[in-house]
Amino acid sequence: MATIKIKFRPSSVSGKEGTLFFQVTHNRVSRTVYTDYHVKSSEWDKNISFIKITGNSDRQSQLQTMAYCLKWHTRQFKAIIAEKEVAQTDYSADDIIAEYRHLPPCQTWFCFIRDMAEKKTKIGRHGTAKTYRDALNSFARFRDGNDIAIDALDNEQMVMYEAWLKGNGLKRNSSSCYLRTLRTLYRKAADMKLTTDKHIFSHVFTGFAKTAKRAIPLRSVRTISRMALTEGSPLAFARDLFMLSLYLQGMSFVDMAYLKKSDIRNRQLQYTRKKTRQTLAIGWEPSMQDIVDKYAHLTENSPYLLPIITKTDGTERRQYEKMEHNVNRNLKKIGYMAGLHIPLTTYVARHTWACTMRDMGYDLSIVSSGLGHEDLKTTQIYLSTIDTAAVTKANRKMIGLISRSEERRVGKECRSRWS
């Protein structure tokens, strides 16, 4: 039966790192496979033919990662040998090495996530790429910048990471978001045979905790819409985008940013959600056009409907992210001026639209269709049968409640639910 050993070849230069390599032996024939791992003579244990974890904390972390990668490589060699022994066919050391070279490389966790984020960027999934990078940055801070082999990740590491997130003031849902992202990436790595799925997220929370209500009552929306804000000011612009998001069935900021003038045809706005790639249609109402008209002078030479993305030079994402940050900062000021007890953000418009539709008595399928939800199993079966006109009619009625006194007629019950 073939054997596999890890060997160390010291450098001919004193004090310089030597090279680690594998020696594959079968039928008295030995072959060598060099690695990209290098250690000093003082970091090599001759007695056990393996790396000695020594030095400062940074070096120890590097050596630990090398050690895990070497163990991973060793397992791959042994698996190849075992498979050939079971098959009971003639094979040579060269055959073993040939199969080994077709295996995916042993990637470290940080490098793997960067690769996955880069792949998402190349296919235009910039939001997912950012989510991956954010999760990596968080986990890297937890690890003090020290990378780790994918196969070295375990339950204890994730439990400690969750505790670290909590210790840094993150709420349960924020912590869960990072952990869910890492879990997705870990499963991708397992699918790619870079590790075996050891269910390392089984002892941490990756669900959705109940959060405080983010919607506001229509009386507060009306107060915000009627505020005497200086025309053309950052506060007025933030208020107008909030109102437009609400009128557009709780449209997310990123989707508003990418709206184009050509998306409006025959009194209907049709767009594709960035998050789900689902195409939605919204009845185009005068109140929506009024807001767009306010800023038409800023978009005269732009294909975009709103002055959020002003340059088409490859920095579109950076532009809308910066604008979203500024708008949310100003919305918080507006919320304080309106006496709200929760921070006002563009996301509040989405919740408010959904809750208002519900409180007006509309079916959950109408709400789900208007929001463009794809992941609600209980409503998904209705999405293909809901007439766009039904959602448009419901949305028009909601807009009427904001601009007129119709709320009194539609319901004391609706108001009482917000008290």
Coordinates of C-alpha atoms in Angstrom, one line a residue:
M1 CA 0.0 0.0 0.0
A2 CA 1.2 3.5 -0.8
T3 CA 2.4 5.9 2.0
I4 CA 2.4 9.6 2.3
K5 CA 4.8 11.7 4.4
I6 CA 5.4 15.4 5.0
K7 CA 9.1 16.4 4.6
F8 CA 11.0 19.5 5.3
R9 CA 13.9 20.7 3.2
P10 CA 15.9 23.5 5.0
S11 CA 17.2 26.4 3.1
S12 CA 20.9 26.6 2.2
V13 CA 20.8 30.2 3.5
S14 CA 21.2 30.4 7.3
G15 CA 18.0 31.7 9.0
K16 CA 15.9 31.5 5.9
E17 CA 12.7 29.5 5.7
G18 CA 12.8 26.0 4.2
T19 CA 10.2 24.3 2.0
L20 CA 7.7 21.7 3.0
F21 CA 6.8 18.9 0.5
F22 CA 5.0 15.6 0.3
Q23 CA 6.7 12.3 -0.4
V24 CA 4.5 9.7 -2.0
T25 CA 5.9 6.1 -2.0
H26 CA 4.5 3.0 -3.6
N27 CA 6.2 -0.2 -4.6
R28 CA 9.5 1.3 -3.5
V29 CA 9.1 4.2 -5.9
S30 CA 9.0 7.7 -4.4
R31 CA 7.7 10.9 -5.9
T32 CA 7.8 14.5 -4.5
V33 CA 5.1 17.1 -4.5
Y34 CA 6.3 20.6 -3.3
T35 CA 3.9 22.9 -1.4
D36 CA 3.8 26.7 -1.1
Y37 CA 4.4 26.4 2.7
H38 CA 7.7 27.6 4.1
V39 CA 8.9 27.4 7.7
K40 CA 12.2 27.9 9.6
S41 CA 14.2 25.0 11.0
S42 CA 13.1 26.0 14.5
E43 CA 9.5 25.6 13.4
W44 CA 9.9 22.0 12.3
D45 CA 9.6 19.1 14.7
K46 CA 11.8 16.3 13.4
N47 CA 10.4 13.7 15.8
I48 CA 6.8 13.9 14.5
S49 CA 7.6 15.3 11.1
F50 CA 5.2 18.2 11.4
I51 CA 5.1 21.9 12.1
K52 CA 5.9 23.2 15.5
I53 CA 3.5 26.1 16.6
T54 CA 5.9 28.7 18.0
G55 CA 6.7 32.4 17.9
N56 CA 4.5 35.4 18.5
S57 CA 0.7 35.3 18.1
D58 CA 0.7 36.4 14.5
R59 CA 3.3 33.7 13.5
Q60 CA 1.5 31.1 15.5
S61 CA -1.7 31.9 13.6
Q62 CA 0.1 31.5 10.3
L63 CA 1.7 28.2 11.4
Q64 CA -1.7 27.0 12.6
T65 CA -3.3 27.7 9.2
M66 CA -0.4 25.9 7.4
A67 CA -0.8 23.0 9.8
Y68 CA -4.6 22.7 9.0
C69 CA -3.9 22.9 5.3
L70 CA -1.2 20.2 5.4
K71 CA -3.6 17.9 7.3
W72 CA -6.2 18.6 4.6
H73 CA -3.8 17.7 1.8
T74 CA -2.7 14.6 3.7
R75 CA -6.4 13.5 3.9
Q76 CA -6.8 14.0 0.2
F77 CA -3.8 11.8 -0.6
K78 CA -5.0 9.1 1.8
A79 CA -8.5 9.2 0.3
I80 CA -7.0 8.7 -3.2
I81 CA -4.9 5.8 -2.0
A82 CA -7.8 4.1 -0.1
E83 CA -10.0 4.4 -3.2
K84 CA -7.4 2.7 -5.4
E85 CA -6.8 0.0 -2.8
V86 CA -10.6 -0.8 -2.7
A87 CA -10.7 -0.9 -6.5
Q88 CA -7.8 -3.5 -6.4
T89 CA -6.3 -2.1 -9.6
D90 CA -2.6 -1.6 -10.3
Y91 CA -1.5 1.9 -9.7
S92 CA 1.7 3.9 -9.3
A93 CA 2.9 6.8 -7.2
D94 CA 2.6 8.9 -10.4
D95 CA -1.1 7.9 -10.7
I96 CA -1.7 9.1 -7.1
I97 CA -0.1 12.5 -7.8
A98 CA -1.9 12.9 -11.1
E99 CA -5.3 12.5 -9.3
Y100 CA -4.2 14.8 -6.5
R101 CA -3.3 17.6 -8.9
H102 CA -6.9 17.6 -10.2
L103 CA -8.3 18.3 -6.7
P104 CA -9.4 21.8 -5.7
P105 CA -6.7 23.7 -3.7
C106 CA -6.9 24.0 0.1
Q107 CA -8.2 27.5 0.5
T108 CA -8.2 29.6 3.6
W109 CA -11.5 31.0 4.8
F110 CA -10.7 34.6 4.1
C111 CA -9.4 33.9 0.5
F112 CA -12.5 31.7 -0.2
I113 CA -14.9 34.5 0.8
R114 CA -13.0 37.0 -1.3
D115 CA -13.2 34.7 -4.3
M116 CA -16.9 34.2 -3.8
A117 CA -17.5 38.0 -3.5
E118 CA -15.5 38.5 -6.7
K119 CA -17.5 36.0 -8.6
K120 CA -20.8 37.7 -7.5
T121 CA -19.4 41.0 -8.6
K122 CA -18.5 39.7 -12.1
I123 CA -22.1 38.5 -12.7
G124 CA -23.6 41.8 -11.4
R125 CA -24.7 40.6 -8.0
H126 CA -23.1 43.6 -6.3
G127 CA -25.5 43.5 -3.3
T128 CA -24.6 39.8 -2.5
A129 CA -20.9 40.6 -3.0
K130 CA -21.1 43.4 -0.5
T131 CA -22.9 41.1 2.0
Y132 CA -20.1 38.6 1.6
R133 CA -17.4 41.3 2.1
D134 CA -19.2 42.8 5.1
A135 CA -19.4 39.3 6.7
L136 CA -15.7 38.7 6.0
N137 CA -14.6 42.1 7.5
S138 CA -16.6 41.3 10.6
F139 CA -15.1 37.8 11.0
A140 CA -11.6 39.1 10.2
R141 CA -11.9 41.7 13.0
F142 CA -13.0 38.9 15.4
R143 CA -9.9 36.9 14.3
D144 CA -7.6 40.0 14.7
G145 CA -6.9 39.7 10.9
N146 CA -5.6 36.1 11.3
D147 CA -6.8 33.8 8.5
I148 CA -7.9 30.2 9.1
A149 CA -8.2 27.1 7.0
I150 CA -11.8 26.3 6.0
D151 CA -11.4 22.8 7.5
A152 CA -10.3 24.3 10.8
L153 CA -13.7 26.1 11.4
D154 CA -15.7 24.4 14.1
N155 CA -18.6 24.9 16.5
E156 CA -16.5 26.5 19.2
Q157 CA -15.2 29.1 16.7
M158 CA -18.8 30.1 15.7
V159 CA -20.0 30.3 19.3
M160 CA -17.1 32.5 20.2
Y161 CA -17.8 34.7 17.2
E162 CA -21.5 35.1 18.2
A163 CA -20.4 36.1 21.7
W164 CA -17.9 38.6 20.2
L165 CA -20.7 40.1 18.1
K166 CA -23.0 40.5 21.1
G167 CA -20.1 42.0 23.1
N168 CA -19.7 44.6 20.4
G169 CA -23.3 45.7 20.8
L170 CA -24.9 44.0 17.8
K171 CA -28.5 43.0 18.3
R172 CA -29.7 39.5 17.7
N173 CA -30.9 40.0 14.1
S174 CA -27.7 41.7 13.1
S175 CA -25.6 39.0 14.6
S176 CA -27.8 36.4 12.9
C177 CA -27.4 38.1 9.5
Y178 CA -23.6 37.7 9.7
L179 CA -23.8 34.1 10.8
R180 CA -26.3 33.2 8.1
T181 CA -24.0 34.7 5.5
L182 CA -21.1 32.7 6.8
R183 CA -23.2 29.6 6.9
T184 CA -24.2 30.0 3.3
L185 CA -20.5 30.4 2.3
Y186 CA -19.5 27.4 4.4
R187 CA -22.0 25.2 2.7
K188 CA -20.7 26.4 -0.7
A189 CA -17.3 25.4 0.4
A190 CA -18.6 22.0 1.4
D191 CA -20.4 21.6 -1.9
M192 CA -17.1 22.3 -3.6
K193 CA -15.4 19.6 -1.6
L194 CA -13.1 22.1 0.2
T195 CA -14.3 20.7 3.5
T196 CA -16.8 18.4 5.0
D197 CA -20.0 19.9 6.5
K198 CA -19.5 19.5 10.2
H199 CA -22.7 21.5 11.0
I200 CA -20.6 24.2 12.8
F201 CA -23.6 26.6 13.0
S202 CA -25.8 24.3 15.0
H203 CA -25.2 26.1 18.3
V204 CA -25.6 29.7 17.2
F205 CA -28.7 31.7 16.3
T206 CA -29.3 32.1 12.6
G207 CA -33.0 32.8 12.7
F208 CA -35.1 36.0 12.8
A209 CA -36.0 37.5 16.1
K210 CA -39.0 39.7 16.6
T211 CA -38.1 43.4 16.2
A212 CA -39.8 46.6 17.3
K213 CA -42.4 48.0 15.0
R214 CA -40.9 50.0 12.2
A215 CA -44.1 51.3 10.6
I216 CA -45.6 54.7 11.5
P217 CA -49.3 55.7 11.5
L218 CA -50.7 57.7 8.6
R219 CA -51.2 60.7 10.8
S220 CA -47.4 60.8 11.2
V221 CA -46.9 60.3 7.4
R222 CA -49.3 63.3 6.8
T223 CA -47.4 65.4 9.3
I224 CA -44.1 64.6 7.5
S225 CA -45.6 65.3 4.0
R226 CA -46.9 68.7 5.1
M227 CA -43.7 70.0 6.9
A228 CA -42.5 73.4 5.8
L229 CA -39.1 72.5 4.6
T230 CA -36.9 74.7 2.4
E231 CA -37.5 73.7 -1.2
G232 CA -34.4 72.1 -2.7
S233 CA -32.8 71.5 0.7
P234 CA -31.3 68.1 1.7
L235 CA -34.2 67.7 4.3
A236 CA -36.8 68.4 1.6
F237 CA -35.2 65.9 -0.8
A238 CA -35.0 63.2 1.9
R239 CA -38.7 63.8 2.8
D240 CA -39.7 63.6 -0.9
L241 CA -37.8 60.3 -1.4
F242 CA -39.5 58.9 1.7
M243 CA -42.9 59.9 0.4
L244 CA -42.1 58.5 -3.1
S245 CA -41.0 55.2 -1.6
L246 CA -44.3 55.0 0.2
Y247 CA -46.3 55.9 -2.9
L248 CA -44.3 53.3 -4.9
Q249 CA -45.6 50.5 -2.6
G250 CA -42.7 50.6 -0.2
M251 CA -40.0 50.5 -2.9
S252 CA -36.5 50.0 -1.6
F253 CA -34.0 52.8 -2.0
V254 CA -31.7 50.8 -4.3
D255 CA -34.6 50.1 -6.7
M256 CA -35.6 53.8 -6.7
A257 CA -32.0 54.7 -7.4
Y258 CA -31.9 52.7 -10.6
L259 CA -35.4 53.7 -11.9
K260 CA -35.2 55.0 -15.5
K261 CA -37.4 57.4 -17.3
S262 CA -38.1 54.7 -19.8
D263 CA -39.6 52.5 -17.1
I264 CA -42.8 54.6 -17.2
R265 CA -45.1 53.7 -20.0
N266 CA -48.9 54.0 -20.4
R267 CA -49.3 55.3 -16.9
Q268 CA -47.5 52.4 -15.4
L269 CA -44.0 52.0 -13.9
Q270 CA -42.4 48.6 -14.6
Y271 CA -39.1 47.7 -12.9
T272 CA -37.1 44.7 -11.8
R273 CA -36.2 44.3 -8.1
K274 CA -32.4 44.2 -7.6
K275 CA -32.8 41.8 -4.7
T276 CA -35.0 39.1 -6.2
R277 CA -34.9 39.9 -10.0
Q278 CA -38.7 39.9 -9.9
T279 CA -40.4 42.2 -12.3
L280 CA -43.1 44.4 -10.8
A281 CA -45.6 46.9 -12.2
I282 CA -47.0 49.9 -10.3
G283 CA -49.7 52.3 -11.4
W284 CA -48.2 55.7 -12.0
E285 CA -50.1 58.3 -10.0
P286 CA -50.1 62.1 -10.1
S287 CA -48.5 62.3 -6.6
M288 CA -45.6 60.3 -7.8
Q289 CA -45.1 62.6 -10.9
D290 CA -45.3 65.7 -8.7
I291 CA -42.2 64.6 -6.8
V292 CA -40.3 63.5 -9.9
D293 CA -41.1 66.9 -11.5
K294 CA -39.5 68.8 -8.6
Y295 CA -36.1 67.3 -9.5
A296 CA -36.5 67.0 -13.3
H297 CA -34.1 69.9 -13.8
L298 CA -31.4 67.7 -12.2
T299 CA -32.0 64.7 -14.4
E300 CA -32.4 66.5 -17.8
N301 CA -29.3 64.8 -19.3
S302 CA -29.6 61.5 -17.3
P303 CA -31.5 58.3 -18.2
Y304 CA -32.4 57.9 -14.5
L305 CA -35.7 59.1 -13.1
L306 CA -34.2 60.6 -9.9
P307 CA -31.0 62.5 -9.1
I308 CA -29.6 59.7 -7.0
I309 CA -27.2 58.3 -9.6
T310 CA -25.8 61.3 -11.5
K311 CA -22.8 59.7 -13.3
T312 CA -22.7 56.6 -15.5
D313 CA -19.0 55.9 -15.0
G314 CA -19.0 52.6 -13.1
T315 CA -19.4 54.2 -9.7
E316 CA -23.2 53.9 -9.7
R317 CA -23.3 51.7 -6.6
R318 CA -21.1 53.9 -4.6
Q319 CA -23.2 56.9 -5.6
Y320 CA -26.5 55.4 -4.4
E321 CA -25.0 54.1 -1.2
K322 CA -23.6 57.5 -0.3
M323 CA -26.9 59.1 -1.2
E324 CA -28.8 56.5 0.9
H325 CA -26.6 57.3 3.9
N326 CA -27.2 61.0 3.5
V327 CA -31.0 60.6 3.0
N328 CA -31.3 58.4 6.1
R329 CA -29.3 60.8 8.2
N330 CA -31.7 63.6 7.2
L331 CA -34.8 61.4 7.7
K332 CA -33.7 60.9 11.3
K333 CA -33.7 64.6 11.7
I334 CA -37.2 64.8 10.2
G335 CA -38.4 62.0 12.4
Y336 CA -37.2 63.9 15.5
M337 CA -39.0 67.1 14.2
A338 CA -42.2 65.0 13.7
G339 CA -42.0 63.6 17.3
L340 CA -41.5 60.0 16.2
H341 CA -40.3 57.5 18.7
I342 CA -38.4 55.4 16.2
P343 CA -35.6 56.4 13.8
L344 CA -37.1 57.4 10.5
T345 CA -35.4 55.7 7.5
T346 CA -36.3 54.8 4.0
Y347 CA -37.0 51.3 5.2
V348 CA -39.8 52.6 7.4
A349 CA -41.7 53.6 4.3
R350 CA -41.7 49.9 3.2
H351 CA -43.0 48.7 6.6
T352 CA -45.6 51.6 6.7
W353 CA -47.0 50.7 3.3
A354 CA -47.4 47.0 4.2
C355 CA -49.0 47.7 7.6
T356 CA -51.3 50.3 6.2
M357 CA -52.5 47.9 3.5
R358 CA -53.1 45.3 6.1
D359 CA -55.0 47.7 8.4
M360 CA -57.1 48.8 5.5
G361 CA -58.3 45.2 5.3
Y362 CA -56.5 44.1 2.1
D363 CA -55.6 40.4 1.7
L364 CA -52.1 39.4 2.6
S365 CA -51.6 38.3 -1.0
I366 CA -52.2 41.9 -2.2
V367 CA -49.6 43.1 0.3
S368 CA -47.1 40.5 -0.7
S369 CA -47.6 41.1 -4.4
G370 CA -47.1 44.8 -3.9
L371 CA -43.9 44.4 -2.0
G372 CA -42.5 41.9 -4.5
H373 CA -41.9 39.2 -1.9
E374 CA -40.8 35.9 -3.3
D375 CA -39.8 34.1 -0.1
L376 CA -43.2 34.0 1.7
K377 CA -44.3 30.5 1.1
T378 CA -47.8 31.2 2.5
T379 CA -48.4 33.9 -0.2
Q380 CA -46.2 32.8 -3.0
I381 CA -48.9 30.6 -4.6
Y382 CA -51.1 33.7 -5.0
L383 CA -48.5 36.0 -6.7
S384 CA -49.1 34.7 -10.2
T385 CA -52.9 35.2 -10.0
I386 CA -53.0 38.7 -8.5
D387 CA -54.1 41.3 -11.0
T388 CA -51.8 44.3 -11.0
A389 CA -54.9 46.5 -11.2
A390 CA -56.0 45.2 -7.7
V391 CA -52.7 46.4 -6.1
T392 CA -52.9 49.7 -8.0
K393 CA -56.4 50.3 -6.7
A394 CA -55.4 49.6 -3.2
N395 CA -52.3 51.8 -3.4
R396 CA -54.3 54.6 -4.9
K397 CA -56.7 54.5 -2.0
M398 CA -53.7 54.5 0.5
I399 CA -52.3 57.6 -1.2
G400 CA -55.7 59.2 -0.9
L401 CA -55.7 58.7 2.8
I402 CA -52.5 60.6 3.1
S403 CA -53.6 63.6 1.0
R404 CA -57.2 63.8 2.0
S405 CA -59.4 63.4 5.0
E406 CA -60.8 60.0 3.8
E407 CA -59.2 58.3 6.8
R408 CA -62.1 59.4 9.0
R409 CA -64.5 57.6 6.7
V410 CA -62.4 54.5 6.2
G411 CA -62.0 53.9 9.8
K412 CA -61.7 54.7 13.4
E413 CA -60.7 51.0 13.7
C414 CA -57.6 51.6 11.6
R415 CA -56.5 54.5 13.8
S416 CA -57.1 52.6 17.0
R417 CA -54.7 49.9 16.0
W418 CA -51.8 52.4 16.1
S419 CA -52.7 53.7 19.6

